[in-house]
Coordinates of C-alpha atoms in Angstrom, one line a residue:
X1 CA -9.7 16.5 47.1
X2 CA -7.3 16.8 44.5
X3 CA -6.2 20.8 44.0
X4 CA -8.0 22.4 41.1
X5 CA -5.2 22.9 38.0
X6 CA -6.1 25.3 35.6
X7 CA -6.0 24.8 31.7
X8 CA -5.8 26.6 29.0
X9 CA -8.8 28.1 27.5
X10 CA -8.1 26.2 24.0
X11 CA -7.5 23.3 25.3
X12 CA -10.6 23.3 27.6
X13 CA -12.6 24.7 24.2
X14 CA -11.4 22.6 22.1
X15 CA -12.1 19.4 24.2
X16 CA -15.7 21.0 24.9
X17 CA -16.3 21.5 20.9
X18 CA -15.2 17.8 20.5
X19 CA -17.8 16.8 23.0
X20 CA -21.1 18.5 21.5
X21 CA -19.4 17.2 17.8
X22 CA -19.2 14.0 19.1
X23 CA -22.7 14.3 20.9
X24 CA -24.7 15.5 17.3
X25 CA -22.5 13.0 14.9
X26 CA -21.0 15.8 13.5
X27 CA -17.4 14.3 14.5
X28 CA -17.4 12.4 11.7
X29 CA -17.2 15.3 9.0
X30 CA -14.4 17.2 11.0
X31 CA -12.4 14.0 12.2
X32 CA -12.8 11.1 9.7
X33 CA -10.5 8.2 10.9
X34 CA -7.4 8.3 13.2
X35 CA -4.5 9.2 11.7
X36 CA -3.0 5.5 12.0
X37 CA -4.9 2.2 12.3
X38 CA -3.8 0.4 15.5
X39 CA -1.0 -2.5 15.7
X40 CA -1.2 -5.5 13.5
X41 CA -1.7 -8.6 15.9
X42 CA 1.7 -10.3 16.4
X43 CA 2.5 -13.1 13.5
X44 CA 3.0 -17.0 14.2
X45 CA 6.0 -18.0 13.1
X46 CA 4.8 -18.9 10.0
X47 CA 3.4 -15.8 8.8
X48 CA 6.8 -14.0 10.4
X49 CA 8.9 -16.3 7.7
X50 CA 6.4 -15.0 4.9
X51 CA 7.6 -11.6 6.0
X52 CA 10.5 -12.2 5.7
X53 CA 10.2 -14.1 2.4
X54 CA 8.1 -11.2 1.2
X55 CA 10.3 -8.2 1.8
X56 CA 13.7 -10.2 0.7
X57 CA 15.1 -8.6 -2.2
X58 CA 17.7 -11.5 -2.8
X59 CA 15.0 -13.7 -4.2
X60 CA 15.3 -12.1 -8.5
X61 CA 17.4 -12.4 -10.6
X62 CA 19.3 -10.1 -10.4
X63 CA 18.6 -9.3 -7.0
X64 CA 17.3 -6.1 -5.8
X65 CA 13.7 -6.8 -6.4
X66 CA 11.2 -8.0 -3.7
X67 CA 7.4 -9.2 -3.4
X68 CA 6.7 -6.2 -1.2
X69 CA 8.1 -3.8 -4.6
X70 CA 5.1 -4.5 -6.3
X71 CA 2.6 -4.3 -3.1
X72 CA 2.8 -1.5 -1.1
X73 CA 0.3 -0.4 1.5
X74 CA 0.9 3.0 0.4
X75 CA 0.1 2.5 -3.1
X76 CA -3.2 0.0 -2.2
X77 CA -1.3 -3.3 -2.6
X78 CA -0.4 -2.6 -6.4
X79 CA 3.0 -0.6 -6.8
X80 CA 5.1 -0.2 -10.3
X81 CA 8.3 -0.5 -9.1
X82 CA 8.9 2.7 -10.8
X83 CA 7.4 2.3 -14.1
X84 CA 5.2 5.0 -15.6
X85 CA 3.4 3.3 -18.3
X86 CA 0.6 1.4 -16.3
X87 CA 2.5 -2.1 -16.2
X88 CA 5.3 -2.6 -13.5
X89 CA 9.1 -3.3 -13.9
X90 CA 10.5 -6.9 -13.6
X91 CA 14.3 -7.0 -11.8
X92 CA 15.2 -6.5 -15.2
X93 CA 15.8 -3.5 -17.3
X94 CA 12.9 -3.0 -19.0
X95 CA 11.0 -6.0 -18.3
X96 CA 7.8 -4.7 -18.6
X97 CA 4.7 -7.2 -18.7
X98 CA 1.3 -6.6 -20.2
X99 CA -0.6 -6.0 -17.1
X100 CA -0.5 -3.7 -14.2
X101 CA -0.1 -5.1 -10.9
X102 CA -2.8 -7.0 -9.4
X103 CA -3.8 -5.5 -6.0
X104 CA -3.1 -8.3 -3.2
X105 CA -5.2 -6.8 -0.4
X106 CA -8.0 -8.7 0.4
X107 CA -7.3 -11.9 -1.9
X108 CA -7.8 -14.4 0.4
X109 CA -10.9 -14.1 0.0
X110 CA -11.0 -15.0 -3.2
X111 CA -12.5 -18.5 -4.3
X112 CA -11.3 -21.0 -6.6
X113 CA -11.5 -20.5 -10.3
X114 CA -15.2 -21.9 -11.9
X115 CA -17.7 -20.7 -13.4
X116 CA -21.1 -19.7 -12.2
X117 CA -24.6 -20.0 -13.5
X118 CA -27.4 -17.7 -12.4
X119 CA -30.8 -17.2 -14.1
X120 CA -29.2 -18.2 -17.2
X121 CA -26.2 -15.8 -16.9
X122 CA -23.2 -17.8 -17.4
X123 CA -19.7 -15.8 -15.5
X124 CA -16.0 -17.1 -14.7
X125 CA -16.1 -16.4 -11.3
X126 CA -12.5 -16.4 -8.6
X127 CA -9.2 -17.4 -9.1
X128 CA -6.3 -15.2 -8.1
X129 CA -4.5 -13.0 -10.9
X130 CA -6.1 -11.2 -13.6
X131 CA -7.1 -14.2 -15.4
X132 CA -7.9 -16.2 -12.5
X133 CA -5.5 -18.7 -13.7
X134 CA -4.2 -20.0 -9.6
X135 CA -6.5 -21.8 -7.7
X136 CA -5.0 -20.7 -4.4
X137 CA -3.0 -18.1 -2.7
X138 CA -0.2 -20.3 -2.1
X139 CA 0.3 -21.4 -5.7
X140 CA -0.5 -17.4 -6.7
X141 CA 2.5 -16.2 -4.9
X142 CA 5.2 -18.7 -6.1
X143 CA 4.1 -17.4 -9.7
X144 CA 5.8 -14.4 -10.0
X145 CA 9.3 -15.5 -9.1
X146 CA 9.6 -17.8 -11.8
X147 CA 7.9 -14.8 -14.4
X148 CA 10.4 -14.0 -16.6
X149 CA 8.7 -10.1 -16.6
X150 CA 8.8 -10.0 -13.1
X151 CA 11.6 -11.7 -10.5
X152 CA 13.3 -13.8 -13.4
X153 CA 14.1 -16.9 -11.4
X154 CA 15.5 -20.1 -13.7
X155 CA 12.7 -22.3 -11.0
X156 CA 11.6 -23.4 -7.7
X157 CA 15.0 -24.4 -6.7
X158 CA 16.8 -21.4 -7.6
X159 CA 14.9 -19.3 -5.0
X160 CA 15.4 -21.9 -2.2
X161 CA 19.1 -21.7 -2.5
X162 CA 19.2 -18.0 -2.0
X163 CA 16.9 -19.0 1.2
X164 CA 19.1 -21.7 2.0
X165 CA 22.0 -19.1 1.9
X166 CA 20.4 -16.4 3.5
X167 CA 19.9 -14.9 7.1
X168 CA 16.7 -17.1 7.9
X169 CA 17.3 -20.3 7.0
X170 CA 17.3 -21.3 9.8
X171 CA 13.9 -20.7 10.5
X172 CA 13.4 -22.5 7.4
X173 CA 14.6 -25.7 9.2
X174 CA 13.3 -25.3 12.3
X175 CA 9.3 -25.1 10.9
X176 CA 9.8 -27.8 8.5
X177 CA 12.9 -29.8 9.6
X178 CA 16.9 -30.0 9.2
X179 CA 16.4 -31.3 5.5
X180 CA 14.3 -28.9 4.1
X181 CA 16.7 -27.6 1.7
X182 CA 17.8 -31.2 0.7
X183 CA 14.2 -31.2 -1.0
X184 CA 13.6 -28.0 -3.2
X185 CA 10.5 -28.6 -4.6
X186 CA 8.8 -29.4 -1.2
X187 CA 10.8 -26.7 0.4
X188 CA 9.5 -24.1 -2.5
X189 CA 5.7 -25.5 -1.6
X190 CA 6.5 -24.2 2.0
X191 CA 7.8 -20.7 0.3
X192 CA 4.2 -20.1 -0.9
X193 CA 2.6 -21.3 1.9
X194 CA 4.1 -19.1 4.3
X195 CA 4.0 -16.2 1.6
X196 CA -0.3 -16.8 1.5
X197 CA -0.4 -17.2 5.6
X198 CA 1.3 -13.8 5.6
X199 CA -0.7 -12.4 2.9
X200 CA -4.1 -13.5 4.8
X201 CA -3.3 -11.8 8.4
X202 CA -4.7 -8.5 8.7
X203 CA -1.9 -6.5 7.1
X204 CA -3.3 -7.0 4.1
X205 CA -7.2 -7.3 5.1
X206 CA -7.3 -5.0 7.8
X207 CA -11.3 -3.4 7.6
X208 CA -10.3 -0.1 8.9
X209 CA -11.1 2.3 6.1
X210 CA -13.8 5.4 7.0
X211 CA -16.6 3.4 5.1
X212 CA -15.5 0.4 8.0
X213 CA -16.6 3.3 10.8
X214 CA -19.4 4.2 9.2
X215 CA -21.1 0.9 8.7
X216 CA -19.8 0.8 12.7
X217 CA -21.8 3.6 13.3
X218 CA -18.6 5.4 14.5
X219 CA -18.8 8.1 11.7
X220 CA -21.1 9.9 9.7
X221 CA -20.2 10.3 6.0
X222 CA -20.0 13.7 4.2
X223 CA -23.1 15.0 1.7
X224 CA -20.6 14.3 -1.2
X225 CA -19.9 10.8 0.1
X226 CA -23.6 9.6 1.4
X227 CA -24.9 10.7 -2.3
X228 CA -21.5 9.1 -3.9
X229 CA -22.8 5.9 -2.0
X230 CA -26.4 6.3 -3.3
X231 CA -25.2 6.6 -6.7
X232 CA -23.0 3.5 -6.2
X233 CA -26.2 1.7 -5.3
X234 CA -28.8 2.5 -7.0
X235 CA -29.6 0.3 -9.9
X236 CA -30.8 2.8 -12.2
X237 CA -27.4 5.2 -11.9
X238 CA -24.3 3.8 -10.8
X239 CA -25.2 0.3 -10.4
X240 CA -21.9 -0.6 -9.0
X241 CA -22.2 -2.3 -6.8
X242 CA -24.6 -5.3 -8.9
X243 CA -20.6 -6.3 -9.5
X244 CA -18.5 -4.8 -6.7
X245 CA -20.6 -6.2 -4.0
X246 CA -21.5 -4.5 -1.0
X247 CA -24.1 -4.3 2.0
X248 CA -24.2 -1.0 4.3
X249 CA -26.3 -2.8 6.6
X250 CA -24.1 -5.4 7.9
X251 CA -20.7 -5.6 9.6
X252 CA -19.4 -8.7 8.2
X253 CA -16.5 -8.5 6.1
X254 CA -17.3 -11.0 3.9
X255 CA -20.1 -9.3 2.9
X256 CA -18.3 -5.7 1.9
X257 CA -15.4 -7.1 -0.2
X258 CA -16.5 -5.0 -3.0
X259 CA -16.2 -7.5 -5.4
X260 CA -18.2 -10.5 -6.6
X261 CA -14.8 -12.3 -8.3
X262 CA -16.4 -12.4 -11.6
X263 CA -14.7 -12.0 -14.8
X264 CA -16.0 -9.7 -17.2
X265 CA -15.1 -7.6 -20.6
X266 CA -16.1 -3.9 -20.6
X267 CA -14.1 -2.7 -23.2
X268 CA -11.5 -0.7 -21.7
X269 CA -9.2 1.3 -24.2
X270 CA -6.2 -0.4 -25.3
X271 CA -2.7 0.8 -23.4
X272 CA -0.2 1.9 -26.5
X273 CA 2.3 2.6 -24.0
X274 CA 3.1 -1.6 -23.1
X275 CA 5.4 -2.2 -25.3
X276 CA 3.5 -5.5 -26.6
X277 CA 1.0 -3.3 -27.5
X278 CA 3.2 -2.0 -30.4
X279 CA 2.1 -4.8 -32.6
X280 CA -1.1 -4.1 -33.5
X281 CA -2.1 -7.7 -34.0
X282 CA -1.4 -8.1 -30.3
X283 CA -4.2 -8.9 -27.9
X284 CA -4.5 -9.9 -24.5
X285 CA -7.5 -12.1 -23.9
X286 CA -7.6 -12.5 -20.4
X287 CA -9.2 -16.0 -19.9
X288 CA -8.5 -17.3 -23.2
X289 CA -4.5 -16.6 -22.6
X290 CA -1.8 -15.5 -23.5
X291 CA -0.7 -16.4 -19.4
X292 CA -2.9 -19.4 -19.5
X293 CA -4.6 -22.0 -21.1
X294 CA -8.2 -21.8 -22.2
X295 CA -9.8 -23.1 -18.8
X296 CA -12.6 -25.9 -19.8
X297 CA -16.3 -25.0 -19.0
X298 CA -17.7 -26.9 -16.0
X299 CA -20.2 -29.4 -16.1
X300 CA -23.2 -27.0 -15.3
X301 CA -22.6 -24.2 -18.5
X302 CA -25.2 -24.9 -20.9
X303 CA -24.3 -27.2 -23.8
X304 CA -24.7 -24.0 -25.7
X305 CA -21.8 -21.9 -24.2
X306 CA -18.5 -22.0 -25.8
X307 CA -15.5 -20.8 -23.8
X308 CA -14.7 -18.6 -26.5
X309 CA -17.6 -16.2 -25.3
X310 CA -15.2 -15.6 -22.6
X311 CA -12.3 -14.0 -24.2
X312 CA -11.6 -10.8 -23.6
X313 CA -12.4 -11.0 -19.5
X314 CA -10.6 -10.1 -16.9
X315 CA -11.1 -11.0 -12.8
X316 CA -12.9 -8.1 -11.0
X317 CA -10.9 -7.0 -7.9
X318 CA -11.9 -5.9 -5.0
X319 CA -12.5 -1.9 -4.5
X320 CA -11.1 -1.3 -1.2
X321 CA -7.9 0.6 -0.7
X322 CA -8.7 1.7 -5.0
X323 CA -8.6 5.4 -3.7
X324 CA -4.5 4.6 -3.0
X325 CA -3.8 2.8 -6.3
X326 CA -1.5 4.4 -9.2
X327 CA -3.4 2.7 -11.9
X328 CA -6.3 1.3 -12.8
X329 CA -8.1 -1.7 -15.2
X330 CA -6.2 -4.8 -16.2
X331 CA -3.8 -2.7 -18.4
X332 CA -3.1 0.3 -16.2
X333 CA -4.6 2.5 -18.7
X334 CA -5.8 5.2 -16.3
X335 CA -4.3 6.9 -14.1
X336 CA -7.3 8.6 -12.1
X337 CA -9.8 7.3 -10.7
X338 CA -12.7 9.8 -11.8
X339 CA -11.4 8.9 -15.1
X340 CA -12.4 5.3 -14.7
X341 CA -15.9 6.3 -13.0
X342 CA -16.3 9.1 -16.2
X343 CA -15.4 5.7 -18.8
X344 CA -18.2 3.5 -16.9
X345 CA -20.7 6.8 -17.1
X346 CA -19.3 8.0 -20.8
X347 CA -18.6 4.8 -22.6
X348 CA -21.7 4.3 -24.3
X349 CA -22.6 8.3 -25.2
X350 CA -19.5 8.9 -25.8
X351 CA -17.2 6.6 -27.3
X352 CA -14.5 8.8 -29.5
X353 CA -13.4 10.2 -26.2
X354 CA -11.9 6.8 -25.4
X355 CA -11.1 4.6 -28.7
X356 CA -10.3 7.9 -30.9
X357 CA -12.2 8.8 -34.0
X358 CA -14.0 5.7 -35.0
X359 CA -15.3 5.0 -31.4
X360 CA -14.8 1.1 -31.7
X361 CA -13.3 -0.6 -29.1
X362 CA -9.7 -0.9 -29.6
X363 CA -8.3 -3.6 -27.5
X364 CA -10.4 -6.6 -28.6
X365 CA -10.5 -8.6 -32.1
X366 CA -13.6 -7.4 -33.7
X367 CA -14.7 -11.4 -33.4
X368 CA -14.8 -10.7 -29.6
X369 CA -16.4 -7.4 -29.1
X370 CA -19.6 -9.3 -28.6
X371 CA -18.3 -10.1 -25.3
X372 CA -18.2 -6.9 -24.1
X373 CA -21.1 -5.6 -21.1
X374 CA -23.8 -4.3 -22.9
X375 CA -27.0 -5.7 -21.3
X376 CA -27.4 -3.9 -17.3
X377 CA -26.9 -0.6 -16.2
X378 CA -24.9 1.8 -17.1
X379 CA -23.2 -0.5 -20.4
X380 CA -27.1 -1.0 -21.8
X381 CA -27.8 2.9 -23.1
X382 CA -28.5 4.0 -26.3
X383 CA -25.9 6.7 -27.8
X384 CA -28.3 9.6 -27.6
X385 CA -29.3 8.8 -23.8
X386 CA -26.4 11.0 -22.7
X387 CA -24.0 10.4 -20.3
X388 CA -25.2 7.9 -17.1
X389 CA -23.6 10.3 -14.2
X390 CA -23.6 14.1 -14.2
X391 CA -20.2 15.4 -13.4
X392 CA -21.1 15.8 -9.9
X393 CA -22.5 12.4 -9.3
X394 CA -18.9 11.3 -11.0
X395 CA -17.4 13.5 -8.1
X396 CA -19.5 12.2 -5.2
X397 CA -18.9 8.6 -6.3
X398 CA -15.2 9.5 -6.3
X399 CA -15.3 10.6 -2.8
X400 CA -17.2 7.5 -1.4
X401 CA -14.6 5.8 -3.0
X402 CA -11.7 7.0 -1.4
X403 CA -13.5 6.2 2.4
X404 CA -13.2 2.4 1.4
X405 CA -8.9 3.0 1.9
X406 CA -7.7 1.7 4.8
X407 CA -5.5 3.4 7.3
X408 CA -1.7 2.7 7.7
X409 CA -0.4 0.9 10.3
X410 CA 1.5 3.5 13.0
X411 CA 5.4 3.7 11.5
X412 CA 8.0 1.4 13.9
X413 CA 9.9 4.9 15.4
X414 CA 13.4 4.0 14.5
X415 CA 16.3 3.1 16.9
X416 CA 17.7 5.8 18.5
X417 CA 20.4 7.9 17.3
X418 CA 24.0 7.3 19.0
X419 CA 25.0 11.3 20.8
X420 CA 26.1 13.6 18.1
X421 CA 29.7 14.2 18.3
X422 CA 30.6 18.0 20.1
X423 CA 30.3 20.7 17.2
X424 CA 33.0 22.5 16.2
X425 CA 33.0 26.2 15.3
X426 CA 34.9 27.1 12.4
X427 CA 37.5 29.9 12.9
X428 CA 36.9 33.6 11.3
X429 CA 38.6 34.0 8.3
X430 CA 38.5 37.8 8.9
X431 CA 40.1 37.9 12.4
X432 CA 43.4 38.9 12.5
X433 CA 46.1 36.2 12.9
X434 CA 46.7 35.1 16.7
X435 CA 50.4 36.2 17.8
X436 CA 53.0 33.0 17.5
X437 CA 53.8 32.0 20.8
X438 CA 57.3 31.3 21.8
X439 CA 59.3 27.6 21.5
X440 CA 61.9 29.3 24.2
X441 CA 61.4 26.9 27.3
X442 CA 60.4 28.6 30.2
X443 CA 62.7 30.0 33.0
X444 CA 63.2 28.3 35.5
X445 CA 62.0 30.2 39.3
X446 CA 65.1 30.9 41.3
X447 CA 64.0 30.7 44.8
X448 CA 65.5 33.5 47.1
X449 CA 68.2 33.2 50.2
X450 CA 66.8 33.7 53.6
X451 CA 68.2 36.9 55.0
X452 CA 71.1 35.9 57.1
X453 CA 70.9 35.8 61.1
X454 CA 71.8 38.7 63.0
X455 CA 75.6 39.1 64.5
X456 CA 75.8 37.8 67.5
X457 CA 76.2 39.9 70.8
X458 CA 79.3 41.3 72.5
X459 CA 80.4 40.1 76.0
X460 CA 78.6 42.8 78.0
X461 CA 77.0 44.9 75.7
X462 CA 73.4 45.6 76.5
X463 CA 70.5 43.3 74.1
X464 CA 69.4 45.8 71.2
X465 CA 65.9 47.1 72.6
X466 CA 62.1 45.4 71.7
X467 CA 60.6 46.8 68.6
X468 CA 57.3 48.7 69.8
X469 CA 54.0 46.7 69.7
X470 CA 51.3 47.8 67.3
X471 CA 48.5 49.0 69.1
X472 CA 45.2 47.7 67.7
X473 CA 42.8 50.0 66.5
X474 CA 40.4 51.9 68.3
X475 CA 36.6 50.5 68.0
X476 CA 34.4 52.3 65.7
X477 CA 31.1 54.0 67.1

């Protein structure tokens, strides 16, 4: 038998608590997630050279500005690159756009751009960007280094040269050949290939948030959080998730993406702080430009549906990781999130808090304000119904939102440090001053003469006597 070791009482308490937790469900509330999510699996060489495409900050113009600037983990896959007014900074100084970053988590999901038709309800549905205006997420991620606003690029080619000149070219031509380079527009094809087969692994799409466990059965949710989730459902309150689709029952990820890829107009406040925004002519309509064309309608939109009742809408993204993000809404206008949840519950009763005094919308044309969500729950009540969530419902739906972020990867420890060289200790100033020494050589040791031989004896004379012998000492008793 192996000897009995002894541990200490915390230890052995704390192991025993985490047992009877673990035993009621109560785990959940004390311990949410792990602290880190566990390793990505390992990239194909494909999905390596996105990384590599996507964290090069040699690729704008003027360098120093990189794909991963604007999509951070840490920040839910939409960063500003520094900027503080809702829209992020290009590579150059002050190159602001007129929309805030586009969160990239979770976007291959995303369909191609169309519309849809159900019970008579006619939507834009998919597409990547705001206004859905790439069909795929290779032709999305080429986009924004030829964006003026953004990585400033004169084209295709221009980025392929710096590839071509930088420290992975060669892995460049040994995935698509020794003449890649001679052939930029195929070779820029490749860039966005491999940027959307990185983009697609579970980096970006990884299902490990809290709500993830829950659905797992691995967690319990908190009392805030269950009724923030009950709120979220329930078509008479929140209604949320009619739009940001969801289903608590199943596992499957594609059926928790929080989204339904629809576009839509609910009439958030206009942004003063883009500087586009300081002409107040100036609109952004979404779908009907000014980043795109006017799409056509598809064959199955009624005869009776013009495209124009589409201006004004903007893609829905996806909710998960939105607990992490630094703005919200198409124009970055908020910067909390229980502000966004307050406009969805307050818009309606409440109007003057968010388009000042006259409470009209004020970042649509008055010919398009038709086209703003007024038919379902919570955008269809009357002005003197009151607000649709009580504070505390806001709160609660707050705090279910925030389980749907995803934990971080564990950080890569960094190579270790070479030995510190031997410290030094600085001499006291206050010590008196050490005596000089001497630049005398030293003397040199003389050694000493033997002592000379005794004289010899005379003829006959008797030999000089023995000196005595020491007796030894006498034992002690």
């Amino acid at each position: 038998m192996f000897p009995f070791q002894r541990k200490p009482f915390a230890t052995v308490l704390s192991a025993s608590c985490f047992a009877i937790l673990a035993y009621t469900g109560l785990v959940g509330l004390l311990s949410p997630t792990p602290v880190f999510a566990a390793p990505p699996a390992p990239l194909t060489p494909v999905q390596a050279l996105g990384e590599q495409i996507f964290n090069d900050k040699n690729l704008s113009e003027p360098r120093g500005t990189a794909c991963a600037n604007c999509h951070q983990a840490s920040t839910g896959f939409a960063n500003l690159n520094g900027s503080r007014i809702g829209v992020p900074l290009g590579s150059l100084p002050k190159s602001f756009g007129i929309r805030s970053v586009m969160p990239n988590s979770y976007s291959s999901f995303t369909p191609p751009f169309g519309f849809r038709v159900l019970n008579g309800d006619v939507d834009p549905i998919g597409g990547l960007f705001w206004d859905g205006r790439a069909d795929t997420l290779a032709q999305q991620a080429q986009m924004p280094f030829l964006a003026t606003n953004e990585m400033n690029n004169k084209d295709g080619a221009s980025v392929v040269a710096k590839i071509a000149a930088g420290p992975y070219a060669k892995i460049m031509t040994d995935l698509y050949g020794k003449d890649i380079f001679k052939n930029p527009t195929l070779a820029f094809t490749r860039v966005g290939e491999a940027l959307a087969a990185f983009e697609s692994t579970s980096r970006f799409q990884a299902f490990s948030s809290r709500y993830d466990d829950y659905i797992a059965g691995r967690v319990k949710l908190t009392p805030a959080e269950d009724n923030g989730l009950k709120v979220f459902m329930d078509p008479v309150k929140g209604n949320c998730a009619s739009c940001h689709s969801m289903n608590p029952k199943s596992v499957k990820p594609a059926d928790n993406l929080f989204t339904d890829f629809a576009h839509y107009a609910t009439g958030i406040p206009r942004n003063k702080a883009i500087p586009a925004n300081a002409n107040p002519s100036y609109f952004d309509l979404g779908l009907c430009g000014p980043n795109r064309t006017r799409p056509a309608l598809s064959a199955n939109v009624p005869a009776s549906v013009t495209i124009e009742k589409f201006c004004g809408t903007f893609k829905m993204p996806s909710l998960r990781n939105v607990g992490e993000r630094q703005v919200f809404m198409h124009n970055g206008v908020f910067s909390s999130l229980r502000d966004v949840v307050s406009f969805y519950a307050t818009r309606d009763s409440n109007p003057q808090r968010w388009y000042g005094p006259t409470g009209v919308p004020n970042d649509l044309p008055l010919a398009y304000q038709p086209n703003i969500v007024r038919d379902r729950v919570p955008f269809n009540r009357a002005a003197n119904a009151g607000p649709a969530l009580t504070d505390k419902e806001i709160d609660d739906v707050v705090a279910f939102l925030k389980t749907l972020s995803d934990r971080l990867p564990a950080p890569v420890p960094p190579p270790a440090a070479p030995p510190s060289p031997p410290v030094k200790v600085a001499a006291n100033p206050f010590a008196p001053p050490a005596p000089a020494k001497s630049t005398a050589p030293a003397p040199i040791a003389v050694a000493k003469p033997p002592p000379p031989p005794p004289p010899p004896a005379k003829p006959g004379a008797a030999p000089p006597p023995p000196k005595p012998a020491t007796a030894p000492p006498p034992p002690r008793r």
